[in-house]
CSV table of C-alpha atoms in Angstrom, one decimal:
chain,number,residue,atom,x,y,z
A,1,GLU,CA,22.5,16.2,-58.3
A,2,HIS,CA,23.4,19.8,-57.4
A,3,LEU,CA,20.3,21.3,-55.9
A,4,TYR,CA,20.9,24.4,-53.7
A,5,GLY,CA,24.4,23.2,-52.6
A,6,GLY,CA,23.4,19.6,-52.1
A,7,LEU,CA,20.5,20.3,-49.7
A,8,GLY,CA,18.5,17.5,-51.3
A,9,LYS,CA,21.2,15.0,-50.4
A,10,HIS,CA,21.1,15.9,-46.8
A,11,PHE,CA,17.4,16.6,-46.4
A,12,ARG,CA,15.6,14.0,-48.4
A,13,GLY,CA,12.2,14.9,-47.0
A,14,ALA,CA,12.6,18.4,-48.3
A,15,LEU,CA,13.5,17.3,-51.8
A,16,PRO,CA,10.1,18.1,-53.4
A,17,VAL,CA,10.1,21.7,-52.2
A,18,ILE,CA,13.7,22.1,-53.1
A,19,GLU,CA,13.0,20.8,-56.6
A,20,ALA,CA,10.0,23.0,-57.0
A,21,GLY,CA,12.0,26.0,-55.8
A,22,ASP,CA,14.7,25.1,-58.3
A,23,LEU,CA,12.1,25.0,-61.1
A,24,LEU,CA,10.8,28.4,-60.1
A,25,ARG,CA,14.3,29.8,-60.1
A,26,MET,CA,14.9,28.3,-63.6
A,27,LEU,CA,11.6,29.7,-64.9
A,28,ARG,CA,12.3,33.2,-63.5
A,29,SER,CA,15.8,33.2,-65.0
A,30,GLY,CA,14.7,32.1,-68.4
A,31,GLU,CA,16.5,28.7,-68.4
A,32,ARG,CA,15.4,26.0,-70.8
A,33,GLY,CA,13.8,22.7,-69.9
A,34,VAL,CA,11.5,24.0,-67.2
A,35,ARG,CA,8.3,22.6,-68.7
A,36,GLU,CA,9.8,19.1,-69.2
A,37,ARG,CA,11.2,19.0,-65.7
A,38,TYR,CA,7.9,20.3,-64.3
A,39,GLU,CA,5.9,17.7,-66.2
A,40,ALA,CA,8.2,14.9,-64.9
A,41,GLN,CA,7.9,16.1,-61.3
A,42,VAL,CA,4.1,16.4,-61.3
A,43,ALA,CA,3.3,13.4,-63.6
A,44,ARG,CA,1.2,11.8,-60.8
A,45,ASP,CA,-0.7,15.0,-60.1
A,46,PHE,CA,0.9,15.5,-56.7
A,47,ALA,CA,-0.2,12.1,-55.3
A,48,ASP,CA,3.4,11.0,-54.6
A,49,PHE,CA,4.3,14.0,-52.4
A,50,GLU,CA,4.3,13.1,-48.7
A,51,ARG,CA,2.0,15.2,-46.6
A,52,ASP,CA,4.7,16.3,-44.1
A,53,GLU,CA,5.9,19.6,-42.8
A,54,ASN,CA,7.0,20.6,-46.3
A,55,TRP,CA,3.8,19.7,-48.2
A,56,LEU,CA,2.0,23.0,-48.0
A,57,LEU,CA,5.0,25.0,-49.0
A,58,THR,CA,5.7,22.5,-51.8
A,59,MET,CA,2.1,22.8,-53.1
A,60,ARG,CA,2.3,26.6,-52.9
A,61,THR,CA,5.5,26.6,-55.0
A,62,TYR,CA,3.9,24.2,-57.6
A,63,ALA,CA,0.9,26.5,-57.6
A,64,ASP,CA,3.3,29.4,-58.6
A,65,LEU,CA,4.7,27.2,-61.3
A,66,ALA,CA,1.2,26.1,-62.6
A,67,THR,CA,0.0,29.7,-62.8
A,68,GLN,CA,3.2,31.0,-64.5
A,69,LEU,CA,3.1,28.1,-67.0
A,70,GLY,CA,-0.6,28.4,-67.6
A,71,ASP,CA,-1.2,24.8,-66.6
A,72,THR,CA,-5.0,24.9,-65.9
A,73,VAL,CA,-5.2,21.1,-65.4
A,74,ARG,CA,-2.7,21.2,-62.6
A,75,ALA,CA,-4.2,24.5,-61.2
A,76,GLU,CA,-7.5,22.8,-60.8
A,77,ARG,CA,-5.9,19.7,-59.2
A,78,LEU,CA,-4.0,22.0,-56.8
A,79,GLU,CA,-7.2,23.8,-55.9
A,80,ALA,CA,-8.8,20.6,-54.9
A,81,LEU,CA,-5.9,19.7,-52.8
A,82,LEU,CA,-5.5,23.1,-51.1
A,83,ALA,CA,-9.2,24.0,-50.6
A,84,PRO,CA,-9.5,22.2,-47.2
A,85,TYR,CA,-6.7,24.5,-46.0
A,86,ALA,CA,-8.1,27.8,-47.2
A,87,ASP,CA,-8.2,29.3,-43.7
A,88,LEU,CA,-4.5,28.6,-43.1
A,89,PHE,CA,-1.2,30.4,-43.9
A,90,VAL,CA,1.5,28.7,-45.9
A,91,SER,CA,4.4,28.5,-43.4
A,92,HIS,CA,7.3,26.3,-42.4
A,93,ASP,CA,8.4,26.3,-38.8
A,94,LEU,CA,11.9,25.0,-39.4
A,95,LEU,CA,12.6,27.5,-42.1
A,96,GLY,CA,10.9,30.3,-40.1
A,97,VAL,CA,8.9,31.5,-43.0
A,98,VAL,CA,5.3,32.5,-43.6
A,99,MET,CA,4.8,32.8,-47.4
A,100,SER,CA,1.1,33.8,-47.8
A,101,SER,CA,-2.4,32.8,-47.0
A,102,VAL,CA,-3.7,29.6,-48.7
A,103,ALA,CA,-6.6,31.8,-49.8
A,104,SER,CA,-4.2,33.9,-51.9
A,105,VAL,CA,-2.8,30.7,-53.6
A,106,LEU,CA,-6.3,29.6,-54.3
A,107,GLY,CA,-7.1,33.0,-55.7
A,108,ALA,CA,-4.2,32.8,-58.1
A,109,LEU,CA,-5.2,29.2,-59.1
A,110,ALA,CA,-8.8,30.4,-59.8
A,111,LEU,CA,-7.5,33.2,-61.9
A,112,THR,CA,-5.4,30.7,-63.9
A,113,SER,CA,-8.5,28.6,-64.4
A,114,GLY,CA,-10.5,31.7,-65.6
A,115,ARG,CA,-12.9,31.9,-62.7
A,116,LEU,CA,-12.6,35.6,-62.2
A,117,ASP,CA,-15.3,36.2,-59.5
A,118,GLU,CA,-13.9,33.5,-57.4
A,119,ALA,CA,-10.4,34.8,-57.9
A,120,VAL,CA,-11.4,38.3,-56.8
A,121,ALA,CA,-13.3,36.9,-53.7
A,122,LEU,CA,-10.3,34.7,-52.6
A,123,CYS,CA,-7.8,37.5,-53.1
A,124,GLU,CA,-10.0,39.9,-51.1
A,125,GLU,CA,-10.2,37.4,-48.3
A,126,ALA,CA,-6.4,36.8,-48.5
A,127,GLU,CA,-5.8,40.6,-48.5
A,128,THR,CA,-7.7,41.0,-45.2
A,129,ARG,CA,-5.8,38.1,-43.6
A,130,GLU,CA,-2.4,39.0,-44.8
A,131,SER,CA,-2.9,42.7,-43.8
A,132,ALA,CA,-4.0,41.7,-40.3
A,133,ALA,CA,-1.0,39.4,-39.9
A,134,GLY,CA,1.4,42.1,-41.2
A,135,LEU,CA,2.7,39.9,-44.0
A,136,VAL,CA,3.7,42.8,-46.3
A,137,PRO,CA,5.4,40.8,-49.1
A,138,ALA,CA,2.6,38.3,-49.2
A,139,LEU,CA,0.1,41.2,-49.2
A,140,LEU,CA,1.8,42.8,-52.2
A,141,TRP,CA,1.7,39.5,-54.1
A,142,THR,CA,-2.0,39.1,-53.3
A,143,GLN,CA,-2.8,42.7,-54.3
A,144,SER,CA,-1.0,42.3,-57.6
A,145,GLY,CA,-3.1,39.1,-58.2
A,146,LEU,CA,-6.3,40.9,-57.2
A,147,ALA,CA,-5.4,43.7,-59.6
A,148,THR,CA,-5.0,41.2,-62.5
A,149,ALA,CA,-8.2,39.5,-61.6
A,150,LEU,CA,-10.1,42.8,-61.6
A,151,GLU,CA,-8.5,43.9,-64.9
A,152,ARG,CA,-9.6,40.6,-66.5
A,153,ARG,CA,-13.1,40.7,-65.0
A,154,ALA,CA,-13.6,44.2,-66.3
A,155,ARG,CA,-16.8,45.1,-64.4
A,156,ARG,CA,-17.8,48.7,-63.7
A,157,GLY,CA,-15.2,50.1,-61.2
A,158,ASP,CA,-12.8,47.2,-61.6
A,159,ALA,CA,-10.3,49.1,-63.8
A,160,ALA,CA,-10.0,52.0,-61.3
A,161,ARG,CA,-9.7,49.7,-58.4
A,162,ALA,CA,-7.0,47.7,-60.2
A,163,ARG,CA,-5.0,50.9,-61.0
A,164,GLU,CA,-5.2,51.9,-57.3
A,165,LEU,CA,-4.0,48.4,-56.2
A,166,ARG,CA,-1.1,48.6,-58.7
A,167,ALA,CA,-0.1,52.0,-57.3
A,168,GLN,CA,-0.4,50.6,-53.8
A,169,VAL,CA,1.8,47.6,-54.7
A,170,ALA,CA,4.4,49.9,-56.3
A,171,ARG,CA,4.5,52.1,-53.1
A,172,GLY,CA,4.7,49.0,-50.8
A,173,ALA,CA,7.4,47.4,-52.9
A,174,ARG,CA,9.5,50.6,-52.8
A,175,ALA,CA,9.0,50.8,-49.0
A,176,ILE,CA,10.4,47.4,-48.4
A,177,GLY,CA,13.1,47.6,-51.1
A,178,SER,CA,11.4,44.9,-53.3
A,179,ARG,CA,10.6,44.6,-57.0
A,180,HIS,CA,7.0,43.6,-57.9
A,181,ASP,CA,6.3,43.1,-61.5
């Protein structure tokens, strides 16, 4: 199978994260068959994914998919799997990448499950960590999620804070030459 130029053939241990990344690419480009492939890959609720150096990055990518697909059942399963790692960052030493804090991923999953207060608290925690670590792209993603959580929660002051966060994200995205929508 042609996954990212045959990477899956040469790096079998990385196949789950490669497949998850391919699904995310398909989803973002509007390709068909994403839901069916996603369901096939997560049919065992992530129990068949080896807990190796790729696991945390794989779970983060599936969390992105679960949130974008509105899969609350898998979002809750992913939350249970990732909760023990809430104080960590999603990173991969061989790829030389730090994607985000696990708290940010948990915040997005809580938002998907409709637990707005928890989503806000987790995103605020992630915002502090990612800012301190200088992870600008991760921080922008977290702030965007925090703005969404505040908008949905709709308590006094939430709308104004969400607007400020959206403006901050837009400024930050322009500063690094990125698009955040």
